[in-house]
Amino acid sequence: MTSPASWQPVFDRHANLFEALEDGRSLAMLDKATWDAGKGEALSCKLEGGRMQALSAAWEGAAKTDADMLFVGLRDSLAQLDAAGPDQRMSLLKDSIHEGEVLFFVMKTKCTLIDAGWEDFLDSLGLAFMGACR
């Protein structure tokens, strides 16, 4: 599992991406083996008190998650992300998504994501969600 201690500095460094986000909104990161097993541990990143908090959370499958979006790492992609410094990690995450090494799953409607304040974060990853919701 990806380490919360490894990701907290990344979210703190990029706090501006979460300024518009509603408290309680979250994303999760997990590896493909955990996804396939439908159980295990995931990195849960949840906005609490205006700060994105990185925590370890039980994974019980996509149907039981309350995360707004999921990032599922193939092969050793999450280990590569963890090995990168906090300054490079978001850029590497973006590249990993576009190269197909990290799968991106949207668990809420586009309008819900935009209304909740995810737009800046999604734009930073090159995942534009502008459209009919506006």
PDB file of C-alpha atoms in Angstrom:
ATOM      1  CA  MET A   1       0.000   0.000   0.000  1.00  0.00           C
ATOM      2  CA  THR A   2       1.032   3.565  -0.653  1.00  0.00           C
ATOM      3  CA  SER A   3       2.201   5.297   2.518  1.00  0.00           C
ATOM      4  CA  PRO A   4       0.089   8.111   4.026  1.00  0.00           C
ATOM      5  CA  ALA A   5       3.286   9.626   5.470  1.00  0.00           C
ATOM      6  CA  SER A   6       4.766   9.664   1.970  1.00  0.00           C
ATOM      7  CA  TRP A   7       1.741  11.443   0.471  1.00  0.00           C
ATOM      8  CA  GLN A   8       0.911  14.010   3.157  1.00  0.00           C
ATOM      9  CA  PRO A   9       3.746  16.365   2.098  1.00  0.00           C
ATOM     10  CA  VAL A  10       2.509  16.137  -1.501  1.00  0.00           C
ATOM     11  CA  PHE A  11      -1.016  17.200  -0.564  1.00  0.00           C
ATOM     12  CA  ASP A  12       0.317  19.932   1.721  1.00  0.00           C
ATOM     13  CA  ARG A  13       2.593  21.236  -1.052  1.00  0.00           C
ATOM     14  CA  HIS A  14      -0.342  21.331  -3.500  1.00  0.00           C
ATOM     15  CA  ALA A  15      -2.947  22.631  -1.040  1.00  0.00           C
ATOM     16  CA  ASN A  16      -4.047  25.246  -3.576  1.00  0.00           C
ATOM     17  CA  LEU A  17      -5.562  22.462  -5.713  1.00  0.00           C
ATOM     18  CA  PHE A  18      -8.019  21.693  -2.906  1.00  0.00           C
ATOM     19  CA  GLU A  19      -8.993  25.238  -1.851  1.00  0.00           C
ATOM     20  CA  ALA A  20     -12.409  25.031  -3.541  1.00  0.00           C
ATOM     21  CA  LEU A  21     -13.079  21.463  -2.391  1.00  0.00           C
ATOM     22  CA  GLU A  22     -15.899  20.718   0.054  1.00  0.00           C
ATOM     23  CA  ASP A  23     -14.941  19.171   3.384  1.00  0.00           C
ATOM     24  CA  GLY A  24     -15.496  15.428   3.442  1.00  0.00           C
ATOM     25  CA  ARG A  25     -14.629  14.862  -0.224  1.00  0.00           C
ATOM     26  CA  SER A  26     -12.088  12.148  -0.860  1.00  0.00           C
ATOM     27  CA  LEU A  27     -10.059  10.107  -3.287  1.00  0.00           C
ATOM     28  CA  ALA A  28      -8.391   6.741  -2.815  1.00  0.00           C
ATOM     29  CA  MET A  29      -5.264   5.094  -4.212  1.00  0.00           C
ATOM     30  CA  LEU A  30      -4.651   1.372  -4.262  1.00  0.00           C
ATOM     31  CA  ASP A  31      -2.770  -1.235  -6.219  1.00  0.00           C
ATOM     32  CA  LYS A  32      -4.372  -3.567  -8.745  1.00  0.00           C
ATOM     33  CA  ALA A  33      -3.892  -6.649  -6.537  1.00  0.00           C
ATOM     34  CA  THR A  34      -5.918  -5.015  -3.753  1.00  0.00           C
ATOM     35  CA  TRP A  35      -8.546  -3.926  -6.295  1.00  0.00           C
ATOM     36  CA  ASP A  36      -8.792  -7.468  -7.641  1.00  0.00           C
ATOM     37  CA  ALA A  37      -9.013  -9.020  -4.158  1.00  0.00           C
ATOM     38  CA  GLY A  38     -11.753  -6.589  -3.126  1.00  0.00           C
ATOM     39  CA  LYS A  39     -10.152  -6.270   0.290  1.00  0.00           C
ATOM     40  CA  GLY A  40      -7.030  -4.853   1.827  1.00  0.00           C
ATOM     41  CA  GLU A  41      -5.675  -1.382   2.499  1.00  0.00           C
ATOM     42  CA  ALA A  42      -5.897   1.775   0.401  1.00  0.00           C
ATOM     43  CA  LEU A  43      -4.585   5.290   0.728  1.00  0.00           C
ATOM     44  CA  SER A  44      -7.562   7.490   1.522  1.00  0.00           C
ATOM     45  CA  CYS A  45      -7.144  11.220   1.010  1.00  0.00           C
ATOM     46  CA  LYS A  46      -9.971  13.222   2.537  1.00  0.00           C
ATOM     47  CA  LEU A  47     -10.465  16.952   2.956  1.00  0.00           C
ATOM     48  CA  GLU A  48     -11.005  17.697   6.635  1.00  0.00           C
ATOM     49  CA  GLY A  49     -10.923  21.185   8.095  1.00  0.00           C
ATOM     50  CA  GLY A  50      -9.695  22.625   4.797  1.00  0.00           C
ATOM     51  CA  ARG A  51      -6.672  20.281   4.627  1.00  0.00           C
ATOM     52  CA  MET A  52      -6.299  17.145   2.537  1.00  0.00           C
ATOM     53  CA  GLN A  53      -5.480  14.345   4.982  1.00  0.00           C
ATOM     54  CA  ALA A  54      -3.694  11.192   3.815  1.00  0.00           C
ATOM     55  CA  LEU A  55      -4.768   8.120   5.804  1.00  0.00           C
ATOM     56  CA  SER A  56      -4.703   4.364   5.575  1.00  0.00           C
ATOM     57  CA  ALA A  57      -8.192   2.921   5.086  1.00  0.00           C
ATOM     58  CA  ALA A  58      -9.734  -0.492   4.687  1.00  0.00           C
ATOM     59  CA  TRP A  59     -10.597  -1.381   1.091  1.00  0.00           C
ATOM     60  CA  GLU A  60     -13.726  -3.489   0.658  1.00  0.00           C
ATOM     61  CA  GLY A  61     -14.303  -3.007  -3.043  1.00  0.00           C
ATOM     62  CA  ALA A  62     -15.489  -0.227  -5.318  1.00  0.00           C
ATOM     63  CA  ALA A  63     -19.149  -0.772  -4.432  1.00  0.00           C
ATOM     64  CA  LYS A  64     -18.432   0.046  -0.785  1.00  0.00           C
ATOM     65  CA  THR A  65     -16.205   3.090  -1.225  1.00  0.00           C
ATOM     66  CA  ASP A  66     -17.378   6.623  -0.591  1.00  0.00           C
ATOM     67  CA  ALA A  67     -14.437   8.136  -2.481  1.00  0.00           C
ATOM     68  CA  ASP A  68     -15.233  10.518  -5.310  1.00  0.00           C
ATOM     69  CA  MET A  69     -12.475   9.049  -7.460  1.00  0.00           C
ATOM     70  CA  LEU A  70     -10.064   6.126  -7.414  1.00  0.00           C
ATOM     71  CA  PHE A  71      -6.514   5.747  -8.665  1.00  0.00           C
ATOM     72  CA  VAL A  72      -5.500   2.120  -9.219  1.00  0.00           C
ATOM     73  CA  GLY A  73      -1.816   1.475  -9.791  1.00  0.00           C
ATOM     74  CA  LEU A  74      -0.729  -1.267 -12.167  1.00  0.00           C
ATOM     75  CA  ARG A  75       2.483  -3.216 -11.680  1.00  0.00           C
ATOM     76  CA  ASP A  76       4.902  -1.138  -9.571  1.00  0.00           C
ATOM     77  CA  SER A  77       3.513   2.297 -10.491  1.00  0.00           C
ATOM     78  CA  LEU A  78       2.535   3.218  -6.916  1.00  0.00           C
ATOM     79  CA  ALA A  79       5.991   2.228  -5.643  1.00  0.00           C
ATOM     80  CA  GLN A  80       7.504   4.487  -8.315  1.00  0.00           C
ATOM     81  CA  LEU A  81       5.241   7.319  -7.195  1.00  0.00           C
ATOM     82  CA  ASP A  82       6.207   6.781  -3.553  1.00  0.00           C
ATOM     83  CA  ALA A  83       9.892   6.881  -4.510  1.00  0.00           C
ATOM     84  CA  ALA A  84       9.531  10.289  -6.192  1.00  0.00           C
ATOM     85  CA  GLY A  85       9.981  13.450  -4.172  1.00  0.00           C
ATOM     86  CA  PRO A  86       6.963  15.533  -3.127  1.00  0.00           C
ATOM     87  CA  ASP A  87       7.802  18.150  -5.780  1.00  0.00           C
ATOM     88  CA  GLN A  88       7.653  15.639  -8.639  1.00  0.00           C
ATOM     89  CA  ARG A  89       4.896  13.325  -7.461  1.00  0.00           C
ATOM     90  CA  MET A  90       1.838  15.110  -8.919  1.00  0.00           C
ATOM     91  CA  SER A  91       3.535  15.449 -12.292  1.00  0.00           C
ATOM     92  CA  LEU A  92       4.488  11.777 -12.180  1.00  0.00           C
ATOM     93  CA  LEU A  93       0.915  10.843 -11.224  1.00  0.00           C
ATOM     94  CA  LYS A  94      -0.341  12.787 -14.238  1.00  0.00           C
ATOM     95  CA  ASP A  95       2.151  11.031 -16.521  1.00  0.00           C
ATOM     96  CA  SER A  96       1.283   7.629 -15.040  1.00  0.00           C
ATOM     97  CA  ILE A  97      -2.422   8.173 -15.719  1.00  0.00           C
ATOM     98  CA  HIS A  98      -1.804   9.249 -19.304  1.00  0.00           C
ATOM     99  CA  GLU A  99       0.578   6.311 -19.889  1.00  0.00           C
ATOM    100  CA  GLY A 100      -1.981   3.837 -18.544  1.00  0.00           C
ATOM    101  CA  GLU A 101       0.118   2.825 -15.524  1.00  0.00           C
ATOM    102  CA  VAL A 102      -2.454   4.270 -13.114  1.00  0.00           C
ATOM    103  CA  LEU A 103      -6.130   3.720 -13.869  1.00  0.00           C
ATOM    104  CA  PHE A 104      -8.517   6.547 -12.996  1.00  0.00           C
ATOM    105  CA  PHE A 105     -12.082   5.760 -11.930  1.00  0.00           C
ATOM    106  CA  VAL A 106     -14.735   8.414 -11.399  1.00  0.00           C
ATOM    107  CA  MET A 107     -17.176   7.296  -8.715  1.00  0.00           C
ATOM    108  CA  LYS A 108     -19.501  10.343  -8.782  1.00  0.00           C
ATOM    109  CA  THR A 109     -21.169  12.229 -11.606  1.00  0.00           C
ATOM    110  CA  LYS A 110     -19.272  14.914 -13.432  1.00  0.00           C
ATOM    111  CA  CYS A 111     -21.623  17.580 -12.090  1.00  0.00           C
ATOM    112  CA  THR A 112     -21.092  16.352  -8.533  1.00  0.00           C
ATOM    113  CA  LEU A 113     -17.303  16.495  -8.948  1.00  0.00           C
ATOM    114  CA  ILE A 114     -17.384  20.016 -10.360  1.00  0.00           C
ATOM    115  CA  ASP A 115     -19.870  21.264  -7.739  1.00  0.00           C
ATOM    116  CA  ALA A 116     -17.757  19.691  -4.966  1.00  0.00           C
ATOM    117  CA  GLY A 117     -14.688  21.648  -6.104  1.00  0.00           C
ATOM    118  CA  TRP A 118     -12.507  18.988  -7.777  1.00  0.00           C
ATOM    119  CA  GLU A 119     -11.972  21.015 -10.966  1.00  0.00           C
ATOM    120  CA  ASP A 120      -8.509  22.445 -10.143  1.00  0.00           C
ATOM    121  CA  PHE A 121      -7.184  19.054  -9.055  1.00  0.00           C
ATOM    122  CA  LEU A 122      -8.566  17.314 -12.144  1.00  0.00           C
ATOM    123  CA  ASP A 123      -7.208  20.042 -14.419  1.00  0.00           C
ATOM    124  CA  SER A 124      -3.760  19.666 -12.823  1.00  0.00           C
ATOM    125  CA  LEU A 125      -3.799  16.011 -13.899  1.00  0.00           C
ATOM    126  CA  GLY A 126      -4.873  16.889 -17.439  1.00  0.00           C
ATOM    127  CA  LEU A 127      -8.339  15.466 -16.795  1.00  0.00           C
ATOM    128  CA  ALA A 128     -10.557  18.325 -17.956  1.00  0.00           C
ATOM    129  CA  PHE A 129     -14.116  18.032 -16.699  1.00  0.00           C
ATOM    130  CA  MET A 130     -15.558  21.282 -18.044  1.00  0.00           C
ATOM    131  CA  GLY A 131     -18.821  20.961 -19.884  1.00  0.00           C
ATOM    132  CA  ALA A 132     -22.581  20.855 -19.588  1.00  0.00           C
ATOM    133  CA  CYS A 133     -22.627  21.148 -15.790  1.00  0.00           C
ATOM    134  CA  ARG A 134     -21.862  24.846 -15.951  1.00  0.00           C
TER     135      ARG A 134
END
